[in-house]
Every structure is written in structure tokens, then in C-alpha cells.
Amino acid sequence: MNSPRRSSSLLQISVIVLAKNEEAQIGDTLSKLSRFAEVTVVDSRSEDRTAEIALAHGARVLQFDWDGRYPKKKQWSLENVDTELDWTLLLDADETPTDELLTELEAVLRADSGSYSAYDLPLRYRFAGTVLRHGHKVTKRSLLRAGRCRFPDVGDELVPGIREVEGHYQPEVDGRTGRLSGAILHDDQDPVSSWFDRHNRYSDWEAHLRVKRDVRTAVAQRRSRQGRLFDRVPFKPAAFFLYSYLFRAGFLDGRAGFDYAFALSSYYWQIGVKTRELQRSGPDTR
């Protein structure tokens, strides 16, 4: 175990960055994490210079080899990143804390009485080169107290689409969960085509959940409140576009706001088409 840096100017939080083939972005991400006492990159045997760049930025690097069973990558990271610190901030390689979040994290640490076990943080997306400030909002349970949070086995190890990383659900928490207003910036610098590639895989995962009722139930119970409500909405592609673009004022983000709302509406349409195809082919729906 490496001891955390104890300077009073550093946030005594252990940051875990999940990465795979992120050489184009990992350096920029790590350069924005210098305020934290510990930074560890959990890499999935990248075929590029991700690990080399991470080490050059002073981060610890652990290699994750998924064996097709539980735990997946997030839970494995919580179990295998040794730290003496009470709090862990779990980030993807394209996520960085905003200045507002850094200030709020300082306040959380100063006032910490042990009453909260996790915090939900809002995500602010950059899509097609524009940081979106309106439209659909997402939160992630990313600030976790050591020993009180875990990503459970929901039974989706054999479900295609995401595989080694936990899907779109929140970790379980032993205790109270708070919510911060400072955001994580989801700053995806890849071309838009990579967004469509990822969501094509995500829609495979979602469609298979819809025909495997036990797994879908296990995942649904661990989504955010908004996610649980929206999972039951009929005519979801149209409903989502109206919700994001009009009701949540996505139109104020200009063309990027329209493109994002339409792209996610199409994602939900994909899920529906793939689900109906699976139902016609008669998979196991237990």
C-alpha cells in the first residue's frame, strides 16, 4: 500500500479511474486530479500507452483481468485498491471534477461526521464539442465511503454488450446517501461515432435485460429513482425526446441539445427493436 500524500492542501480522497485504451485522454484527465491525495488507474490491459502515461503522471496502475464472473471492474477496484482514506471517488477515464465540485468536496471532508456513506453527483456532458447545460440530467453515485458500498452481482455476467464493467445501475449503500450540486464533467473527446458504437453495445445489454426478467428486476432495483421511473415509461423514444428537448429545455443548448436528445431517443428505439427481435427468437425469459 502506498501511503496517501497528507498535505493540508490535498483532498484526502482516493480517486479510482477506470480505463481501457485511453491514451488520447488519460493524461488530460489525470492532470486535473492533482488536488487528490491518491489516484489509481485500474486498467484493463490496454493495448495502447494508457498505463505508461498514467505512471508518468504519478498515478498508481493496477491491471484488471476479468474472468467472466463476479466481481466486475468497479467492485473489483473497490476491493483491490488499497487505501487508508475514508472516501473513494470512482471516475471513468473521461470524467473529471469541476471546480464547483472540488470546493464542495472540501466542505464535505471538513464537516464529515460519519453520517453519510455515499454521495450522488450530477454529470455534465460534453456532446459533439458542446458542454450541455440543459436537457436530460444524470447522476452517479461516485463518492463512496470505504467499506459501506458495493456493486452487487445482478446476474448479468453472460449478458452481451457491457460485460466486464457494471452496467447502468448504482452501488448498494449501507447507510445514508447524500447529494452534491457540484458536477463531474463527462468530457468525451472521442469522435461522435464512438458514442454510437458504445450505445450500440449498451442497447444490446438493455435489450437482453428486458427478456431476462430476473436480471432486469435486479438491475431495476439499483437504478436511480429517475432511472426506475423512466424504465416504465411507454413510447419511450418519443417521450424521452419531448422530456429532454422541450420539458428540460434542451433546445437552449442549440444544435448540440437537439442532437443529444435525438441520439438518446434513437438509443431507446434501438433497445425496443432489439428486444422485440429477441422475443421473436424465443430466448430464455425467466
Short mmCIF file of C-alpha atoms in Angstrom, two decimals, residues 134-137 242-251:
data_model
loop_
_atom_site.label_atom_id
_atom_site.label_comp_id
_atom_site.label_asym_id
_atom_site.label_seq_id
_atom_site.Cartn_x
_atom_site.Cartn_y
_atom_site.Cartn_z
CA HIS A 134 -29.90 21.76 -20.14
CA GLY A 135 -31.89 18.72 -21.20
CA HIS A 136 -31.69 15.27 -19.62
CA LYS A 137 -29.68 15.14 -16.38
CA LEU A 242 -40.09 15.56 -25.59
CA TYR A 243 -38.84 15.36 -22.00
CA SER A 244 -35.21 16.22 -22.78
CA TYR A 245 -35.57 18.71 -25.61
CA LEU A 246 -38.74 20.56 -24.59
CA PHE A 247 -39.63 19.96 -20.92
CA ARG A 248 -35.97 20.09 -19.76
CA ALA A 249 -35.17 22.92 -22.23
CA GLY A 250 -32.52 21.06 -24.21
CA PHE A 251 -33.25 23.47 -27.07
#
